[in-house]
XYZ file of N, CA, C and O in Angstrom:
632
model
N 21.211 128.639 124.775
C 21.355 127.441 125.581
C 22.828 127.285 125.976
O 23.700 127.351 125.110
N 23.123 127.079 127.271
C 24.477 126.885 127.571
C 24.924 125.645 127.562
O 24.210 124.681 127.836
N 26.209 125.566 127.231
C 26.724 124.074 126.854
C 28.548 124.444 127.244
O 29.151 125.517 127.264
N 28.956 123.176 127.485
C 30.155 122.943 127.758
C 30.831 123.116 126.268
O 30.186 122.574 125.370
N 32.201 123.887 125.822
C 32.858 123.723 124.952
C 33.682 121.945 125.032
O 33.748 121.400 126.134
N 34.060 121.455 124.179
C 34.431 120.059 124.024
C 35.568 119.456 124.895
O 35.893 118.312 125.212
N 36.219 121.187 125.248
C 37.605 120.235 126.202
C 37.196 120.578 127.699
O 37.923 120.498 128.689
N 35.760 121.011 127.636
C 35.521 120.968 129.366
C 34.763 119.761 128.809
O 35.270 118.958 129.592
N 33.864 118.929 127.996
C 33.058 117.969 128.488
C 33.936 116.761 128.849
O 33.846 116.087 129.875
N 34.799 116.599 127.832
C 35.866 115.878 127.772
C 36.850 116.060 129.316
O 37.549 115.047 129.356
N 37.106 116.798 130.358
C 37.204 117.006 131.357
C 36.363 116.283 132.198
O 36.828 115.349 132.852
N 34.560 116.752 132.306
C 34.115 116.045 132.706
C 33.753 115.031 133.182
O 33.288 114.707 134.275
N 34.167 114.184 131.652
C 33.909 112.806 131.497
C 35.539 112.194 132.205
O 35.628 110.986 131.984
N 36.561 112.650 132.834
C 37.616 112.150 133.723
C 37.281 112.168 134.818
O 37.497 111.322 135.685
N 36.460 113.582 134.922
C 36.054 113.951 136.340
C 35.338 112.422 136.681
O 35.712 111.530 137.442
N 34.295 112.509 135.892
C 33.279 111.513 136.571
C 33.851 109.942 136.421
O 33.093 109.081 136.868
N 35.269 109.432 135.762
C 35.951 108.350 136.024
C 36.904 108.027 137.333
O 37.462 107.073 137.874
N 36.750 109.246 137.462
C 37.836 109.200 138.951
C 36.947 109.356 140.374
O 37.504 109.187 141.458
N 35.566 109.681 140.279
C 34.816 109.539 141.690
C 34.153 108.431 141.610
O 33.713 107.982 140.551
N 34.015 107.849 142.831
C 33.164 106.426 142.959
C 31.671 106.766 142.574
O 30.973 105.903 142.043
N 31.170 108.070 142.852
C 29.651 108.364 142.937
C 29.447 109.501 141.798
O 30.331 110.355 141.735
N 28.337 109.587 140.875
C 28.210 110.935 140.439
C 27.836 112.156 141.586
O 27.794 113.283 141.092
N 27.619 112.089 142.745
C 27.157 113.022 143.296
C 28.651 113.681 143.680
O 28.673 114.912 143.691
N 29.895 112.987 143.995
C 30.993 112.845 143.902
C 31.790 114.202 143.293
O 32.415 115.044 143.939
N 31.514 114.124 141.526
C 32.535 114.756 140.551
C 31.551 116.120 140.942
O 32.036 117.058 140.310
N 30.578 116.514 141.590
C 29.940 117.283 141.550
C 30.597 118.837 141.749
O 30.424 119.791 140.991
N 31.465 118.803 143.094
C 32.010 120.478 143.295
C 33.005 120.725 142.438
O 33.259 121.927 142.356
N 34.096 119.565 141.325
C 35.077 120.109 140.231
C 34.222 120.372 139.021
O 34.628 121.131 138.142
N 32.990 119.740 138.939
C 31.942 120.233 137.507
C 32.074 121.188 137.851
O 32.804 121.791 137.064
N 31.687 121.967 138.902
C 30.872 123.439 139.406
C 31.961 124.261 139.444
O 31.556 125.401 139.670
N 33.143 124.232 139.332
C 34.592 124.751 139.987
C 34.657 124.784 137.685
O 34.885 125.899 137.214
N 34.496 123.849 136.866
C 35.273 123.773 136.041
C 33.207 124.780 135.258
O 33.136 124.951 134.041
N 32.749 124.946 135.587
C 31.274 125.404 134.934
C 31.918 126.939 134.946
O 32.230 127.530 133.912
N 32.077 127.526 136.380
C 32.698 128.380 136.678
C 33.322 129.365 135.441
O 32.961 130.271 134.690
N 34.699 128.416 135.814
C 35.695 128.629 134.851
C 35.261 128.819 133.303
O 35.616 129.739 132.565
N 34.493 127.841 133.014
C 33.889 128.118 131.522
C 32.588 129.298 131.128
O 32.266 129.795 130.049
N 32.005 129.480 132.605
C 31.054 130.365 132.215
C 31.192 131.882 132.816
O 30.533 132.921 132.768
N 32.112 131.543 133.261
C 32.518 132.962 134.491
C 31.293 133.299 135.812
O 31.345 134.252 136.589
N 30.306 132.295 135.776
C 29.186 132.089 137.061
C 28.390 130.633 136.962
O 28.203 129.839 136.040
N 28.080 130.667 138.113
C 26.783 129.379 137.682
C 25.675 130.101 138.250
O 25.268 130.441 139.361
N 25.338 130.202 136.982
C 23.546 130.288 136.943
C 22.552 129.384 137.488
O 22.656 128.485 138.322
N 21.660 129.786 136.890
C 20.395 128.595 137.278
C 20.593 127.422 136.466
O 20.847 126.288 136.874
N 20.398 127.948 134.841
C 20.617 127.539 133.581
C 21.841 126.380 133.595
O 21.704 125.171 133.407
N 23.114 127.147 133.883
C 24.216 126.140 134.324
C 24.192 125.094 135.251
O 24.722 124.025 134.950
N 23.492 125.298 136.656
C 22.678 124.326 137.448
C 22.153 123.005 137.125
O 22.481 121.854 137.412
N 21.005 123.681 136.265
C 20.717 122.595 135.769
C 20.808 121.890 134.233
O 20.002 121.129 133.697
N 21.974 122.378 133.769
C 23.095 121.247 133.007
C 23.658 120.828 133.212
O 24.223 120.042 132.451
N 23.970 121.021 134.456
C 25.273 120.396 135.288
C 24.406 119.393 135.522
O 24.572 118.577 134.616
N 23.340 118.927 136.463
C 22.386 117.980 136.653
C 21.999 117.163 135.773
O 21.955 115.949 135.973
N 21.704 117.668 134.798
C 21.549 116.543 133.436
C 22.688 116.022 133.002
O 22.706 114.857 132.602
N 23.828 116.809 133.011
C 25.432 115.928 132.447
C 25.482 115.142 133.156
O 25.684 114.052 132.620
N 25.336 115.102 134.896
C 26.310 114.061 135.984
C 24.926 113.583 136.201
O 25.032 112.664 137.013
N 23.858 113.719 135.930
C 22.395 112.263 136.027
C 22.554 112.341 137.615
O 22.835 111.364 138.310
N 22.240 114.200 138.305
C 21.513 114.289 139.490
C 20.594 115.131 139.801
O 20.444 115.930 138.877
N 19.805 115.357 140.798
C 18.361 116.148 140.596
C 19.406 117.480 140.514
O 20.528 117.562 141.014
N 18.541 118.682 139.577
C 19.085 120.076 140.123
C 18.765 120.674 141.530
O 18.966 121.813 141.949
N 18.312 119.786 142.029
C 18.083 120.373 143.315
C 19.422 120.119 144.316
O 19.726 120.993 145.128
N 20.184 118.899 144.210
C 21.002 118.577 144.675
C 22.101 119.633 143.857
O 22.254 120.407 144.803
N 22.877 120.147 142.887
C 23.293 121.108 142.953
C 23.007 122.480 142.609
O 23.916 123.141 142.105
N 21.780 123.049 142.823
C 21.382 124.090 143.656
C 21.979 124.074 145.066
O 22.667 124.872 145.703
N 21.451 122.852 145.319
C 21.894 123.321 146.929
C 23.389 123.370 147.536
O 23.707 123.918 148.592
N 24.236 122.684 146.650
C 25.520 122.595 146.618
C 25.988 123.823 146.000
O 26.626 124.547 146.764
N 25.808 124.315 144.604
C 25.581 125.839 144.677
C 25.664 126.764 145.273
O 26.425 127.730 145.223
N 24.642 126.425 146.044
C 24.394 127.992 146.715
C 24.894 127.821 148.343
O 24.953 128.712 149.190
N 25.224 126.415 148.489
C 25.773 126.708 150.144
C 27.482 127.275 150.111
O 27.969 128.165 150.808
N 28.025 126.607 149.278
C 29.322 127.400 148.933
C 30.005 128.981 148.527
O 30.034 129.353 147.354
N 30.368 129.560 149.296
C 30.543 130.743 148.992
C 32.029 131.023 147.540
O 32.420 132.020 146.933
N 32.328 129.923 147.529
C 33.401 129.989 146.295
C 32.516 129.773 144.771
O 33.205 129.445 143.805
N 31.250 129.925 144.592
C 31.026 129.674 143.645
C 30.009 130.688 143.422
O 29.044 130.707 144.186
N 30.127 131.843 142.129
C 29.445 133.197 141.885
C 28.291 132.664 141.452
O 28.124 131.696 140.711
N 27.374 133.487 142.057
C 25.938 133.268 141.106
C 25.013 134.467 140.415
O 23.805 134.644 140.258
N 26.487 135.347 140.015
C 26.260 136.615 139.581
C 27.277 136.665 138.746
O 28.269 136.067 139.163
N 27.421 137.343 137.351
C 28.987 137.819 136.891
C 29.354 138.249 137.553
O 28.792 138.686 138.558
N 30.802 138.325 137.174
C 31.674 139.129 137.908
C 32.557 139.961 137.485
O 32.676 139.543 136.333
N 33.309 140.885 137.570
C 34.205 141.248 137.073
C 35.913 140.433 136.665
O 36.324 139.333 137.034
N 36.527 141.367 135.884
C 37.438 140.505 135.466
C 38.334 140.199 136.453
O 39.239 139.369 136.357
N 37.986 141.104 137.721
C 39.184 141.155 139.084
C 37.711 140.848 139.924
O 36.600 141.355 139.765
N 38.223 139.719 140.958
C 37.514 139.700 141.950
C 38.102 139.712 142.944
O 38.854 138.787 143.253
N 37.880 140.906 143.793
C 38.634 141.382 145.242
C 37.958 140.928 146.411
O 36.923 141.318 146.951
N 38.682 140.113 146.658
C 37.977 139.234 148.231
C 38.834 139.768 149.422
O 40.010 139.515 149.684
N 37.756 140.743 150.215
C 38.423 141.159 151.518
C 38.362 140.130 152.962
O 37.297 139.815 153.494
N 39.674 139.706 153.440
C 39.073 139.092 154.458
C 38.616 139.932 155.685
O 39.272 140.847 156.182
N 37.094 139.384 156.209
C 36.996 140.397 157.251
C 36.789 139.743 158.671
O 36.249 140.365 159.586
N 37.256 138.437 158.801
C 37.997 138.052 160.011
C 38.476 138.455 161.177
O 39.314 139.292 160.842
N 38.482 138.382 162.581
C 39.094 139.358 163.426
C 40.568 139.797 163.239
O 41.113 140.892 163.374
N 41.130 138.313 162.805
C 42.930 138.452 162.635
C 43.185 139.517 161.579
O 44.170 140.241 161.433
N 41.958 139.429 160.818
C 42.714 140.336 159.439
C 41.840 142.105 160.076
O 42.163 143.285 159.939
N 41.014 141.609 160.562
C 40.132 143.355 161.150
C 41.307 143.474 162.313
O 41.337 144.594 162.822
N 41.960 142.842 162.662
C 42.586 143.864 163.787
C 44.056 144.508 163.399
O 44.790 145.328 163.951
N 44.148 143.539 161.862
C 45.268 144.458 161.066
C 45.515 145.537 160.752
O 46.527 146.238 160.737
N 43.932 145.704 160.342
C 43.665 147.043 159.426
C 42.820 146.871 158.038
O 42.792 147.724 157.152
N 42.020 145.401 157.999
C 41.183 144.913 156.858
C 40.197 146.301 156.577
O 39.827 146.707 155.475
N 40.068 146.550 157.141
C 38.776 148.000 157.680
C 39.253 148.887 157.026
O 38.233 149.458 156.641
N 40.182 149.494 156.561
C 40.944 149.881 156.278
C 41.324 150.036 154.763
O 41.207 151.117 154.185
N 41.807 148.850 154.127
C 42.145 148.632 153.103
C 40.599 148.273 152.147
O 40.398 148.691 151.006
N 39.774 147.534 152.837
C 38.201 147.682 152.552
C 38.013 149.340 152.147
O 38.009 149.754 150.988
N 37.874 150.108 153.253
C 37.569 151.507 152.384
C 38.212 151.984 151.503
O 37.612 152.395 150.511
N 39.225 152.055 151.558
C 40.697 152.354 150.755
C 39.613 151.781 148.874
O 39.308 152.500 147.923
N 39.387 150.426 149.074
C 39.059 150.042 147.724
C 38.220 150.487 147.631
O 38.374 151.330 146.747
N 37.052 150.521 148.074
C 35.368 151.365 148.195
C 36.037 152.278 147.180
O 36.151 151.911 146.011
N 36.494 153.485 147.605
C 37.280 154.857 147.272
C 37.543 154.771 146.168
O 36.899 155.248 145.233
N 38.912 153.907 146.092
C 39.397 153.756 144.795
C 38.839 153.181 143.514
O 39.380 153.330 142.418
N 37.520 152.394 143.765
C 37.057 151.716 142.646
C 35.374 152.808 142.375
O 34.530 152.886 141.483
N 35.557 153.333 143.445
C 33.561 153.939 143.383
C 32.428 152.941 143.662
O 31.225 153.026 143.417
N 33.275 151.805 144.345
C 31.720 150.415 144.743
C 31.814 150.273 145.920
O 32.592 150.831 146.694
N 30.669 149.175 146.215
C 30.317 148.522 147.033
C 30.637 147.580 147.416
O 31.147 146.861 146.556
N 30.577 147.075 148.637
C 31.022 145.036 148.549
C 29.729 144.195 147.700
O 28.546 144.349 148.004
N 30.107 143.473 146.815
C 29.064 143.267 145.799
C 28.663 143.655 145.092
O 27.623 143.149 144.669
N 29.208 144.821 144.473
C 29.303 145.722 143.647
C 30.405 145.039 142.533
O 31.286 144.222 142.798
N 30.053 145.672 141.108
C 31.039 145.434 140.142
C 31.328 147.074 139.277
O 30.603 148.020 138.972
N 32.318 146.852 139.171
C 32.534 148.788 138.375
C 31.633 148.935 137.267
O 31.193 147.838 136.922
N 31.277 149.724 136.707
C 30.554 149.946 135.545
C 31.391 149.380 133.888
O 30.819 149.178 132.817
N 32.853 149.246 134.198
C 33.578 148.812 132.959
C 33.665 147.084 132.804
O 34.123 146.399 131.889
N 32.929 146.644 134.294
C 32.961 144.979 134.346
C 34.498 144.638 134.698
O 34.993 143.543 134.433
N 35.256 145.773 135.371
C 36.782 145.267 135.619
C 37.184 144.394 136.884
O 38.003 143.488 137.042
N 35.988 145.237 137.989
C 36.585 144.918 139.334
C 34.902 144.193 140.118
O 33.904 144.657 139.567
N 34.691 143.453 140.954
C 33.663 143.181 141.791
C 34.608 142.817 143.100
O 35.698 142.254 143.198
N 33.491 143.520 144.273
C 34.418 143.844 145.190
C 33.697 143.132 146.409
O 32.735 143.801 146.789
N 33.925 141.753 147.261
C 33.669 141.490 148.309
C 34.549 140.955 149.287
O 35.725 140.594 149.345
N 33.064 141.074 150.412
C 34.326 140.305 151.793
C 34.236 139.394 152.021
O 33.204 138.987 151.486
N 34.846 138.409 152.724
C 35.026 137.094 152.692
C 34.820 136.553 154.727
O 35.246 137.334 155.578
N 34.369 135.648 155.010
C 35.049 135.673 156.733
C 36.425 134.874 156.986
O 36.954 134.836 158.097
N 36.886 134.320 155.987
C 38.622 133.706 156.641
C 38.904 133.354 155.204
O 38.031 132.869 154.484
N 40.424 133.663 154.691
C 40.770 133.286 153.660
C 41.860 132.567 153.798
O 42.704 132.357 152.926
N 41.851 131.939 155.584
C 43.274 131.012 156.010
C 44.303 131.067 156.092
O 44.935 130.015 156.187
N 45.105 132.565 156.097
C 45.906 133.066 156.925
C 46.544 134.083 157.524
O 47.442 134.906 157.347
N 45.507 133.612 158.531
C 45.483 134.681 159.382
C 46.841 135.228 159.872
O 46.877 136.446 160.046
N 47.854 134.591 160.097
C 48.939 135.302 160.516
C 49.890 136.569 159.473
O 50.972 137.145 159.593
N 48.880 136.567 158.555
C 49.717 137.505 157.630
C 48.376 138.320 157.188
O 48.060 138.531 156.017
N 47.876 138.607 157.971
C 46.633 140.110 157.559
C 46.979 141.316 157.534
O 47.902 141.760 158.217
N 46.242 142.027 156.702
C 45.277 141.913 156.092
C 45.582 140.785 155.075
O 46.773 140.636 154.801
N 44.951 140.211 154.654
C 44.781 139.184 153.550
C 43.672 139.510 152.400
O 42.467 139.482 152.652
N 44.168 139.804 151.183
C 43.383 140.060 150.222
C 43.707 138.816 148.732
O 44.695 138.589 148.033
N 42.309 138.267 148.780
C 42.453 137.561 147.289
C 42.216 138.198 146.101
O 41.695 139.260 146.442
N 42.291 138.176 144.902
C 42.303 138.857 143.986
C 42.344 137.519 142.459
O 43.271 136.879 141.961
N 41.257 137.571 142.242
C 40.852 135.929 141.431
C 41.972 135.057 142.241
O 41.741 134.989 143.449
N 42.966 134.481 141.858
C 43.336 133.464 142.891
C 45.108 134.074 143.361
O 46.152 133.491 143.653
N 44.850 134.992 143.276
C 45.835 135.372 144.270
C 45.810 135.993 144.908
O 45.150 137.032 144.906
N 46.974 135.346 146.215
C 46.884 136.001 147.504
C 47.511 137.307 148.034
O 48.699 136.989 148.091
N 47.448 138.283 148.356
C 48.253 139.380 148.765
C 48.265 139.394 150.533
O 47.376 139.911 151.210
N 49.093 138.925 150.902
C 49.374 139.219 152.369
C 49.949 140.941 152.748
O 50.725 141.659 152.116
N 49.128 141.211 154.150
C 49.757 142.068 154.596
C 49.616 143.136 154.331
O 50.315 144.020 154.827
N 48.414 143.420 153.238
C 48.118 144.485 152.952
C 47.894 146.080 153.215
O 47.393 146.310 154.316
N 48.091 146.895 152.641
C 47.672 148.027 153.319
C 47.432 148.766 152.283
O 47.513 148.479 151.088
N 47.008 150.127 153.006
C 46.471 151.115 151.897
C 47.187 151.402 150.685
O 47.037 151.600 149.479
N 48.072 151.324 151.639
C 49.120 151.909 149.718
C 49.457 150.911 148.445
O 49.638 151.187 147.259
N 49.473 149.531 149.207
C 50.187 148.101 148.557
C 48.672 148.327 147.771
O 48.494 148.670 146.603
N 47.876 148.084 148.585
C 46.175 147.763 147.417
C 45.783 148.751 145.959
O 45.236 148.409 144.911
N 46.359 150.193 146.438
C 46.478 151.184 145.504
C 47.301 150.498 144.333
O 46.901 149.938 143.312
N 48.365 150.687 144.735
C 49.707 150.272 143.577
C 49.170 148.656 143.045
O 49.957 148.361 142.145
N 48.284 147.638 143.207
C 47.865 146.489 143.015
C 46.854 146.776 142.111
O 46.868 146.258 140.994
N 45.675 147.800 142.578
C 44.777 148.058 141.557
C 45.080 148.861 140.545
O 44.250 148.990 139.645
N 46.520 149.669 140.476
C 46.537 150.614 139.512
C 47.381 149.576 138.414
O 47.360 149.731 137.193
N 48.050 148.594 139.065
C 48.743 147.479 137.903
C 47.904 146.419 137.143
O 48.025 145.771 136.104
N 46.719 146.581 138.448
C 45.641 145.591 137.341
C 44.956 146.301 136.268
O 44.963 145.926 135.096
N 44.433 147.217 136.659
C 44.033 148.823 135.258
C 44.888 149.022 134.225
O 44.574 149.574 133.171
N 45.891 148.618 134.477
C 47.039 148.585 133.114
C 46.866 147.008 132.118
O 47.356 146.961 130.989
N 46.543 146.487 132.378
C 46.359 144.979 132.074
C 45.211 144.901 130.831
O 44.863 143.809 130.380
C-alpha cells in the first residue's frame, strides 16, 4: 500500500492551508507524489484523492493531461529532447540520435540498468538557445553532439 512518508504528509497538510479549494493544492500533491514515489500510478492517484477529499477521477484526469507528470518509472536521468521547430532547426534531430546511439534506447525507453529514460518533449521554453535538452531539472542549452556525449558520460560516473 502506498503512503506518504510523514514530512510529505505534513507538506501536504500546508499545501492544502494555502489554497482556497482542495481541488486547488491538487498539481503540488502530484508534483510532491512524484517526488516521493518517483511516478504516479494509479494506486498513487487514488491516494492522492482520498488525502485532498476529491473523486480519483478528477486527478486521473489531471494526471494524465499533464505531460510533466510520469506514469511509468523512470530512470534515474530523465532526458527530455525538445523537438520544437526552433530547437529541430538547430540540430535537436541530431543530438536525439546521437542519444538513441549512445544509450541503446528509444524515446520512452529506459536503459536496462534503470539509469537513463529517454524522451521528447514539444517546447521546453527556450527557444532561442536550441537545441534545448532537460535532464531531471536541468537545462542544457545549445546542445550538440559532442556537449550531450561528455553530459552523459559525467552522469555514468555519478
Amino acid at each position: 500500500m502506498i503512503r506518504f512518508s510523514q514530512a510529505a504528509l505534513k507538506k501536504v497538510d500546508e499545501l492544502r492551508s494555502k489554497y482556497p479549494t482542495r481541488e486547488a493544492c491538487l498539481l503540488p500533491v502530484l508534483h510532491l507524489a512524484q517526488k516521493e514515489f518517483g511516478y504516479i500510478s494509479l494506486e498513487a492517484m487514488e491516494y492522492i484523492a482520498e488525502l485532498i477529499d476529491i473523486s480519483p477521477a478528477k486527478v486521473y484526469g489531471v494526471a494524465t493531461f499533464y505531460i510533466m507528470y510520469n506514469r511509468k518509472p523512470m530512470g534515474k536521468y530523465h532526458i527530455q529532447v525538445c523537438k520544437n521547430i526552433s530547437c529541430n532547426l538547430s540540430g535537436s534531430e541530431d543530438v536525439l540520435k546521437e542519444i538513441k546511439s549512445i544509450l541503446k534506447i528509444d524515446k520512452g525507453e529506459t536503459t536496462k540498468d534503470n539509469m537513463f529514460t529517454l524522451s521528447t518533449v514539444e517546447c521546453l521554453g527556450a527557444c532561442g538557445f536550441g537545441p534545448v535538452v532537460q535532464i531531471n531539472d536541468d537545462y542544457h542549452e545549445q546542445v550538440t553532439k559532442d556537449k550531450i556525449r561528455e553530459i552523459i558520460e559525467e552522469l555514468k560516473k555519478k
